[in-house]
XYZ file of C-alpha atoms in Angstrom:
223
model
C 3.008 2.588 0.498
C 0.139 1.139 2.641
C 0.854 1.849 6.140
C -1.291 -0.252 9.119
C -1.639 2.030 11.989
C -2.910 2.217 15.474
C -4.960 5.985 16.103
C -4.977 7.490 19.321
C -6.609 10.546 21.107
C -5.111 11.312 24.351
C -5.560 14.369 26.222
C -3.518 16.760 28.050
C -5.910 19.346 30.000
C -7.676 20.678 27.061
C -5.773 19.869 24.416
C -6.835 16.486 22.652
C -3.387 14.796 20.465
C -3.528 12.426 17.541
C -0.600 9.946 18.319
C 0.146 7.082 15.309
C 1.924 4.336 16.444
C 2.578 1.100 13.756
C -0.336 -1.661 13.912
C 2.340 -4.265 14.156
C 5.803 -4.117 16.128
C 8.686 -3.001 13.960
C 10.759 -6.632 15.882
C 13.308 -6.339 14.135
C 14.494 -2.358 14.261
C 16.241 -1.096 16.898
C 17.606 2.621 17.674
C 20.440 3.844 19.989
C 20.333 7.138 21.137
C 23.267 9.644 19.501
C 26.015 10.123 22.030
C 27.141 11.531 19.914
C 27.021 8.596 17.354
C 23.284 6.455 17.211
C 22.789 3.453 15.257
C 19.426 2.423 13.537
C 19.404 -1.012 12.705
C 16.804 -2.861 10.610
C 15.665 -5.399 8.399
C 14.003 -4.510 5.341
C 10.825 -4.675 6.642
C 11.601 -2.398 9.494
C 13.778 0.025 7.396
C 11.015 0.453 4.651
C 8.201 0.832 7.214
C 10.255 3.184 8.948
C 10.576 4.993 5.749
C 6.344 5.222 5.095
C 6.416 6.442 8.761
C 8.500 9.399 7.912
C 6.912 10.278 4.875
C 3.589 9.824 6.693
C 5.264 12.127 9.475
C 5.971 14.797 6.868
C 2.573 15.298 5.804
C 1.070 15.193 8.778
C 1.301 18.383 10.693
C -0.476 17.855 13.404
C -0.282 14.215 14.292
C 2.675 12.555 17.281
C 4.217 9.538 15.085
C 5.220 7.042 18.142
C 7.342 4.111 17.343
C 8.187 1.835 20.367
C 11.121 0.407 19.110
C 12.388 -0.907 22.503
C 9.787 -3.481 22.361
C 11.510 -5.208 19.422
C 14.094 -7.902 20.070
C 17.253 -6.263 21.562
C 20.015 -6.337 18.967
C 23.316 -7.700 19.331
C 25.564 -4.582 17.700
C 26.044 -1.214 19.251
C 26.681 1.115 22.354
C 24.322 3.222 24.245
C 20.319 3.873 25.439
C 18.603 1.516 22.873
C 15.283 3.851 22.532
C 11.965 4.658 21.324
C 11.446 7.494 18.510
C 9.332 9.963 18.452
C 8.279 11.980 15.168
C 6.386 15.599 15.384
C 6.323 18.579 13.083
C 8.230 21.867 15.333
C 5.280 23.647 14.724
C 3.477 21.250 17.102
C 4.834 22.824 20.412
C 5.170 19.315 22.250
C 7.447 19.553 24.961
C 9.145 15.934 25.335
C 8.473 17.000 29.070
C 4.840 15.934 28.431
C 5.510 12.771 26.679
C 5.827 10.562 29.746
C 1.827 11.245 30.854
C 0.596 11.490 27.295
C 2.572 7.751 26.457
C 0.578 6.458 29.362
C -3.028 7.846 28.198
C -2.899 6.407 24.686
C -5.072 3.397 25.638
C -6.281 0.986 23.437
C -6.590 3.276 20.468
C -8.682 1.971 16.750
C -7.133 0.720 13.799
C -6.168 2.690 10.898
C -4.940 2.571 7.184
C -3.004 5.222 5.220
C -1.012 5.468 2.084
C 2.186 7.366 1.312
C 2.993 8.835 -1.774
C 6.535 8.236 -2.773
C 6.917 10.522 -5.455
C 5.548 13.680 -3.748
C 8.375 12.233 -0.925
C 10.701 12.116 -3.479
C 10.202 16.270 -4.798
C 10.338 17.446 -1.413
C 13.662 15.435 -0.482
C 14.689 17.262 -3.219
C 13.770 20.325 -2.312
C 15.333 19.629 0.950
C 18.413 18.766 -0.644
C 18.732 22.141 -2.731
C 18.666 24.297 0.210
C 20.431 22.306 2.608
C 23.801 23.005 1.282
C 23.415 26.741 1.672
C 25.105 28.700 4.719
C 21.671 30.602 5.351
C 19.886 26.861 5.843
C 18.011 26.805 8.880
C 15.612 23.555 7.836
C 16.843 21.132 10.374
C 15.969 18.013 12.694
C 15.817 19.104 16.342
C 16.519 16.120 18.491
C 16.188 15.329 22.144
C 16.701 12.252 24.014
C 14.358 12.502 26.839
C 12.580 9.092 29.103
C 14.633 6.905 26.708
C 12.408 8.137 24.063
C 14.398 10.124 20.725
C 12.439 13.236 19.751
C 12.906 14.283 16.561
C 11.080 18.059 15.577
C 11.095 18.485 11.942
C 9.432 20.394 8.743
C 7.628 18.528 5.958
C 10.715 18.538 3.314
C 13.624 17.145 6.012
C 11.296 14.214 7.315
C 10.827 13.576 3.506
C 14.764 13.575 2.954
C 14.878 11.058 5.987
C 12.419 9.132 3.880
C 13.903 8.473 0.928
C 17.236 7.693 3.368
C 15.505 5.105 4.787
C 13.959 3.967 1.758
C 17.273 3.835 0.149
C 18.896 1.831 3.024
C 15.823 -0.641 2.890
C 16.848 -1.281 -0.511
C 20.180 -1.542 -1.311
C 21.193 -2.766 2.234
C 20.430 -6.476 0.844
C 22.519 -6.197 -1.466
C 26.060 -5.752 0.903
C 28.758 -8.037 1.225
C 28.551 -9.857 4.092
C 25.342 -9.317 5.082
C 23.942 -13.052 4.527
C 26.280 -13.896 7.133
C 24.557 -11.960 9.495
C 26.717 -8.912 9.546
C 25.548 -5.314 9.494
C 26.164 -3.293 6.752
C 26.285 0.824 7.149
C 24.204 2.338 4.051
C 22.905 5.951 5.010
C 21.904 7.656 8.151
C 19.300 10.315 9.681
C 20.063 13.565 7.537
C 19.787 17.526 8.837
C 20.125 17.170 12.505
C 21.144 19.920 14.198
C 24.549 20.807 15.528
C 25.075 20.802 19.496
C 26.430 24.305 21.106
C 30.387 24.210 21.743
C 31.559 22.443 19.023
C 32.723 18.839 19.128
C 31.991 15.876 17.063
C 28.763 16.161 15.738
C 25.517 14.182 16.380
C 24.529 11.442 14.020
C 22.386 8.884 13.262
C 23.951 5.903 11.181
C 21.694 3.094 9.454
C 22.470 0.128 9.288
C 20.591 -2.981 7.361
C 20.642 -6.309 9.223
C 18.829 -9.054 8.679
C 16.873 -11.363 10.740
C 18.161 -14.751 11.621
C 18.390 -17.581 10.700
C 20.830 -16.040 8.440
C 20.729 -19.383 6.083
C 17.111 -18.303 4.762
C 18.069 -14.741 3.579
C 19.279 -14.515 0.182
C 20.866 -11.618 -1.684
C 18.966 -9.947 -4.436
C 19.672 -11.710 -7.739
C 20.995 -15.006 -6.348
C-alpha cells in the first residue's frame, strides 16, 4: 500500500523524534477510548489506511505513528472519550507523559511517501498468531489512555496482526447486512492487548465498518 504521510522532527532536550502523522485526515474514523469496551469506527478508506499505518508502525522501530482522529467528524454511535491514537514500538521508551509538549512541537513538518508490504504483514501476523495462544506468551499491546490520546506500545509481529485485522474489517465490512442503511456492522477488533491487574472484564477494542453518508450512494460489493 502507498501511504501519504506528514514527517516530523520534534525535540525533547536532546533527543530529536520522528513522529508520522497521515497527509490527509482519516474524516471519517473515529476511536473511543476502552472503558473497558472502545469502539473504532470507519469507512473503508479509514479502516484500510488505518491498516497501512499499522503495518507501517510495525516496521518502523523508531518512528511515533500519530493519528488525530478527533479531528474527523464526530460519529453518531458509541460511549466514552472519543480519542486520538498513538502507535510506538515498547522499545522506544516514550512516556505518554511527554506526549502533550512533543504534540505541540511537531510544526509544520514535510511531506512524505511510503509503501507497505502486505505479504511480509501477512507472515508476521502469523507468526503472531502461533505464539499467541501459548500460556508463556508475553507479545502484547500495552495501552494507555493519557490527554485523550490512546497509546498503544507494541512489537513488530502484534502491530502486524492488528494489520491484517484492520485490513480484514476494511474489506468485508461492505459486505454486512444493513450497512447501506447506514448501520454499523461489528467485524474484528484490536488483537493482544494486555489484561488490567485485578481481574474484571477485560479491555477491548471492537471495529466497526460504517459508511459515510449519504447512505443512498454506497453500494454493497457485487450489486
Amino acid at each position: 500500500m502507498r501511504l501519504s504521510l506528514r514527517q516530523f522532527r520534534p525535540r525533547t532536550g536532546p533527543r530529536e523524534h520522528r513522529v508520522v502523522q497521515p497527509l490527509h485526515p482519516l474524516r471519517h474514523t473515529s476511536l473511543r477510548a476502552p472503558e473497558p469496551v472502545g469502539l473504532l469506527l470507519g469507512d473503508h478508506d479509514g479502516l484500510n489506511r488505518l491498516a497501512g499505518l499499522f503495518s507501517f508502525a510495525a516496521y518502523s522501530r523508531h518512528t511515533i505513528v500519530h493519528l488525530p482522529l478527533r479531528d474527523g467528524v464526530p460519529p453518531d454511535e458509541g460511549a466514552g472519550e472519543l480519542v486520538d491514537l498513538v502507535l510506538v514500538h515498547h522499545s522506544y521508551g516514550l512516556r505518554p507523559s511527554t506526549w502533550p509538549r512533543l504534540g505541540r512541537a511537531l510544526g509544520r513538518g514535510t511531506p512524505l511517501t511510503v509503501r507497505t508490504d502486505e505479504g511480509r504483514t501477512d507472515r508476521d501476523a502469523a507468526a503472531w498468531r502461533r505464539r499467541a495462544g501459548r500460556a508463556d506468551c508475553r507479545d502484547a499491546l500495552r495501552h494507555v489512555t493519557y490527554a485523550r490520546t490512546f497509546f498503544l506500545f507494541g512489537s513488530r509481529d502484534v502491530f502486524a496482526e492488528t494489520a491484517m485485522s484492520l485490513a480484514h474489517a476494511a474489506g468485508w465490512g461492505p459486505r454486512r447486512k444493513g450497512v447501506a442503511k447506514g448501520h454499523p456492522a461489528m467485524v474484528s477488533s484490536i488483537p493482544g492487548l494486555t489484561r488490567q491487574p485485578g481481574g474484571g472484564h477485560p479491555h477491548e477494542v471492537l471495529v466497526c465498518f460504517k459508511p459515510y453518508p449519504p447512505y443512498a450512494h454506497f453500494r454493497r460489493p457485487g450489486r
